[in-house]
Tab-separated table of N, CA and C in Angstrom:
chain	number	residue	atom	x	y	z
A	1	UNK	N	136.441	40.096	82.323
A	1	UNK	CA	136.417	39.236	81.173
A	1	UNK	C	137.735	39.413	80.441
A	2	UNK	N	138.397	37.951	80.442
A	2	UNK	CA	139.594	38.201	79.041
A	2	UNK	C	139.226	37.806	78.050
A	3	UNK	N	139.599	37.958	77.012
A	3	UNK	CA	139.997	36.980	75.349
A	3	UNK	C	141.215	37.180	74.999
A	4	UNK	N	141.175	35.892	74.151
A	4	UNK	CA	142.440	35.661	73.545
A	4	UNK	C	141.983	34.863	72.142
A	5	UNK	N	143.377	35.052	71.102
A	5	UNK	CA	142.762	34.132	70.057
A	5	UNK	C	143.969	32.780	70.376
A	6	UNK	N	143.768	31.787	69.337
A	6	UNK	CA	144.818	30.741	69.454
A	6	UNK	C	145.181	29.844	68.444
A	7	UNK	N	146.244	29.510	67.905
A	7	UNK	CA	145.978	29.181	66.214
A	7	UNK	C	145.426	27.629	66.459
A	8	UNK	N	144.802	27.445	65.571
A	8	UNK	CA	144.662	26.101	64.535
A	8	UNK	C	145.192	25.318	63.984
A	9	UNK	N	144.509	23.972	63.383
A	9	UNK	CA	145.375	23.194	62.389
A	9	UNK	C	145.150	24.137	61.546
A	10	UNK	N	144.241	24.512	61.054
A	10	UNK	CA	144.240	25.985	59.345
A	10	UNK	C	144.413	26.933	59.515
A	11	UNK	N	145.506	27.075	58.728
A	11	UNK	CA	146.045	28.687	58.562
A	11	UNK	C	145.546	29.716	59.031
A	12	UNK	N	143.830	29.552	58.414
A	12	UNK	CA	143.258	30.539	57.974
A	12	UNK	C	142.003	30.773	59.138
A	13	UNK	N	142.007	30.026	60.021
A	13	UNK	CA	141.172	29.994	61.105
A	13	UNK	C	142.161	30.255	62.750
A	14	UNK	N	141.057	30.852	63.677
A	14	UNK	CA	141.719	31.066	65.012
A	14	UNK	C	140.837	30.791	65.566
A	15	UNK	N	140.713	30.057	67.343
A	15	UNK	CA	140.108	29.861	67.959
A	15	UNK	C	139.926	31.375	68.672
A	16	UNK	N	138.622	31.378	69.231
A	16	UNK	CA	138.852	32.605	70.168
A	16	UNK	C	138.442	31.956	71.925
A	17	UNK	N	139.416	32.730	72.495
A	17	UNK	CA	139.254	32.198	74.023
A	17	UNK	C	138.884	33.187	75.233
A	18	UNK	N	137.926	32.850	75.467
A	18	UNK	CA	137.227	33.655	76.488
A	18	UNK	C	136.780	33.118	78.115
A	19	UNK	N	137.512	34.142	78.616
A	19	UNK	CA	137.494	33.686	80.109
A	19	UNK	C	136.883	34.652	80.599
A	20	UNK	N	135.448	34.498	81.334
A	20	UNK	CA	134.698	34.928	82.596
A	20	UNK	C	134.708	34.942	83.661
A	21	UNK	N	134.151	35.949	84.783
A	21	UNK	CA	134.017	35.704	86.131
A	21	UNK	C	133.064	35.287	86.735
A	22	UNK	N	132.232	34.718	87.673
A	22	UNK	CA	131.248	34.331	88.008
A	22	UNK	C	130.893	35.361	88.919
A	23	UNK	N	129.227	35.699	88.984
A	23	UNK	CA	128.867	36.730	89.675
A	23	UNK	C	127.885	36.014	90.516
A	24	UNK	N	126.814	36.821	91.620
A	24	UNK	CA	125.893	36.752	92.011
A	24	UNK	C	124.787	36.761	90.715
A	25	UNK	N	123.947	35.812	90.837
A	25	UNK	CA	122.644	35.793	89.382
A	25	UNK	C	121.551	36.243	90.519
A	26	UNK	N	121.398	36.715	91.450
A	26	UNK	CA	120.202	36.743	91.616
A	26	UNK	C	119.899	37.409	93.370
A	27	UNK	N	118.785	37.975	93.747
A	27	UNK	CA	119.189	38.315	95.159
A	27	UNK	C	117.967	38.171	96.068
A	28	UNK	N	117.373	38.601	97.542
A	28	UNK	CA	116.082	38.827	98.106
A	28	UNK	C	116.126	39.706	98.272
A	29	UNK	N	115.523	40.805	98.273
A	29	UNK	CA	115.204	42.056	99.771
A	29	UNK	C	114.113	42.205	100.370
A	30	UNK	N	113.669	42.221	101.137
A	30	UNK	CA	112.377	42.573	101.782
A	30	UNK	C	112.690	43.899	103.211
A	31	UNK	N	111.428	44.394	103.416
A	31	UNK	CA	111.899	45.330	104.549
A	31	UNK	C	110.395	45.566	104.715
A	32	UNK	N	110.430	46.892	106.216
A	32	UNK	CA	109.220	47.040	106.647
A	32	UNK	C	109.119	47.992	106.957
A	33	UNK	N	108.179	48.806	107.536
A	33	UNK	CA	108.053	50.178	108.343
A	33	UNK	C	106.639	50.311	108.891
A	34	UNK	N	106.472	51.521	109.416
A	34	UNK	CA	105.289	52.192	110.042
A	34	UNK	C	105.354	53.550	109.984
A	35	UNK	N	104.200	54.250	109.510
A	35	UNK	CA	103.826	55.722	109.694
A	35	UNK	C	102.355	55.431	110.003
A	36	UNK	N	102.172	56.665	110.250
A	36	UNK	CA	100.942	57.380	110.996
A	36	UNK	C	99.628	57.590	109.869
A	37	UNK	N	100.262	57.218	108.460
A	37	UNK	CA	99.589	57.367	107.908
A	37	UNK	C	98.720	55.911	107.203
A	38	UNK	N	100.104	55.722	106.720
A	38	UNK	CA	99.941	54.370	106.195
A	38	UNK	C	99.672	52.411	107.187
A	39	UNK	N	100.164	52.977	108.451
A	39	UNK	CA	100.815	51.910	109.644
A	39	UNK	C	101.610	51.325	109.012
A	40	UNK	N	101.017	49.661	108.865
A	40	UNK	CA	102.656	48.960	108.427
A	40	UNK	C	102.524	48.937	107.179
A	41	UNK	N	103.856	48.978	106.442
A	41	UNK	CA	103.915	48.913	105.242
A	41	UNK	C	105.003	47.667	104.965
A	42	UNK	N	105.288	47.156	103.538
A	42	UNK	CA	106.657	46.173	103.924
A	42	UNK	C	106.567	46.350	102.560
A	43	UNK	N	108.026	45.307	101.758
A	43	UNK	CA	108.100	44.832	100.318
A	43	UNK	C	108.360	44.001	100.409
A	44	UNK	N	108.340	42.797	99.657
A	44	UNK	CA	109.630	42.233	99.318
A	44	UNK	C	110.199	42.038	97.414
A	45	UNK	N	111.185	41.874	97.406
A	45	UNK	CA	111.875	42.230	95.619
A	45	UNK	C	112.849	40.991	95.898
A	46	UNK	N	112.460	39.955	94.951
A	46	UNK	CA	113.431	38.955	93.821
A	46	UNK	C	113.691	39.392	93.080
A	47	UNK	N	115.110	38.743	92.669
A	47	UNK	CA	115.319	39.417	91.540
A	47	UNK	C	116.426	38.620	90.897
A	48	UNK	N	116.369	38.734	89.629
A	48	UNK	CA	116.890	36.734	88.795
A	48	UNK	C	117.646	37.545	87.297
A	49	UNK	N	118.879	37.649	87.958
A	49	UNK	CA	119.607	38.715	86.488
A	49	UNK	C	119.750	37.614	85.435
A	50	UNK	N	120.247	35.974	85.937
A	50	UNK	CA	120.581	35.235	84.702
A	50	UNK	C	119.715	34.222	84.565
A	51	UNK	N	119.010	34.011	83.925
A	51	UNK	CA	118.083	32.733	83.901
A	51	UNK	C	118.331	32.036	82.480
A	52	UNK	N	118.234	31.066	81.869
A	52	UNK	CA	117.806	30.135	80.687
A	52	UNK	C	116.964	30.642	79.991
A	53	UNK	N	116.868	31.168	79.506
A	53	UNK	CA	115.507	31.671	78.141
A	53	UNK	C	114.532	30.563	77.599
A	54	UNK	N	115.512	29.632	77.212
A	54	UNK	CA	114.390	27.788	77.083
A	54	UNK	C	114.081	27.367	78.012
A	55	UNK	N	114.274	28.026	79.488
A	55	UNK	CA	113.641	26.929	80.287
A	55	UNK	C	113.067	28.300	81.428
A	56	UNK	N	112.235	29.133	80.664
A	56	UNK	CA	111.595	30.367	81.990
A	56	UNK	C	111.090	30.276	82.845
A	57	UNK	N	111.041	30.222	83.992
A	57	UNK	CA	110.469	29.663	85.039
A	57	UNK	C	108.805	30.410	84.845
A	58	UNK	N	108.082	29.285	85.109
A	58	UNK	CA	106.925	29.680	85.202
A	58	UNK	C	106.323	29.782	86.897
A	59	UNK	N	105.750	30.794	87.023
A	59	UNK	CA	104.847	31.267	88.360
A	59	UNK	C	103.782	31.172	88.427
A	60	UNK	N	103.373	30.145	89.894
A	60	UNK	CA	101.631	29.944	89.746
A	60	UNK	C	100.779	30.915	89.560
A	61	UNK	N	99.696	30.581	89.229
A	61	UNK	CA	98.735	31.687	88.932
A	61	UNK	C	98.209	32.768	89.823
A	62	UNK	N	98.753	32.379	91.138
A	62	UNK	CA	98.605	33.239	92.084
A	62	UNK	C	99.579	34.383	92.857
A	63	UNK	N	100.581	33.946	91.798
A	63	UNK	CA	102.008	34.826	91.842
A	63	UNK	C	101.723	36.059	90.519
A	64	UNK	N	101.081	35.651	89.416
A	64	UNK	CA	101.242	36.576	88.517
A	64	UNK	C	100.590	37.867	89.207
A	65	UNK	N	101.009	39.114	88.459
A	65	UNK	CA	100.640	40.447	88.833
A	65	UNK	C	99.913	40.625	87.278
């Protein structure tokens, strides 16, 4: 991330300027295994770092935990 400021028509005011990088927002993982105890086991993990706050995605009712 940079900033910078930058003048104005007023004196007494500055713009401020901000430049970002764009990242990955979000990822899958899933995986699996077997023991002797458990047999198969697996996961899987979404995962959503940037989302909209006004617009939250809603999950059917058969997704909630």
């Amino acid at each position: 991330m940079n900033y910078d400021t930058e003048d104005t028509a007023e004196a007494d005011k500055k713009n401020l300027v901000v430049e970002v990088k764009e990242t990955k927002t979000g990822g899958v993982q899933f995986g699996g295994g077997y023991s002797s105890v458990d047999e198969f086991v697996g996961f899987v993990e979404i995962e959503q770092k940037n989302f909209d706050w006004k617009n939250f995605p809603i999950l059917p009712a058969g997704a909630r935990t």
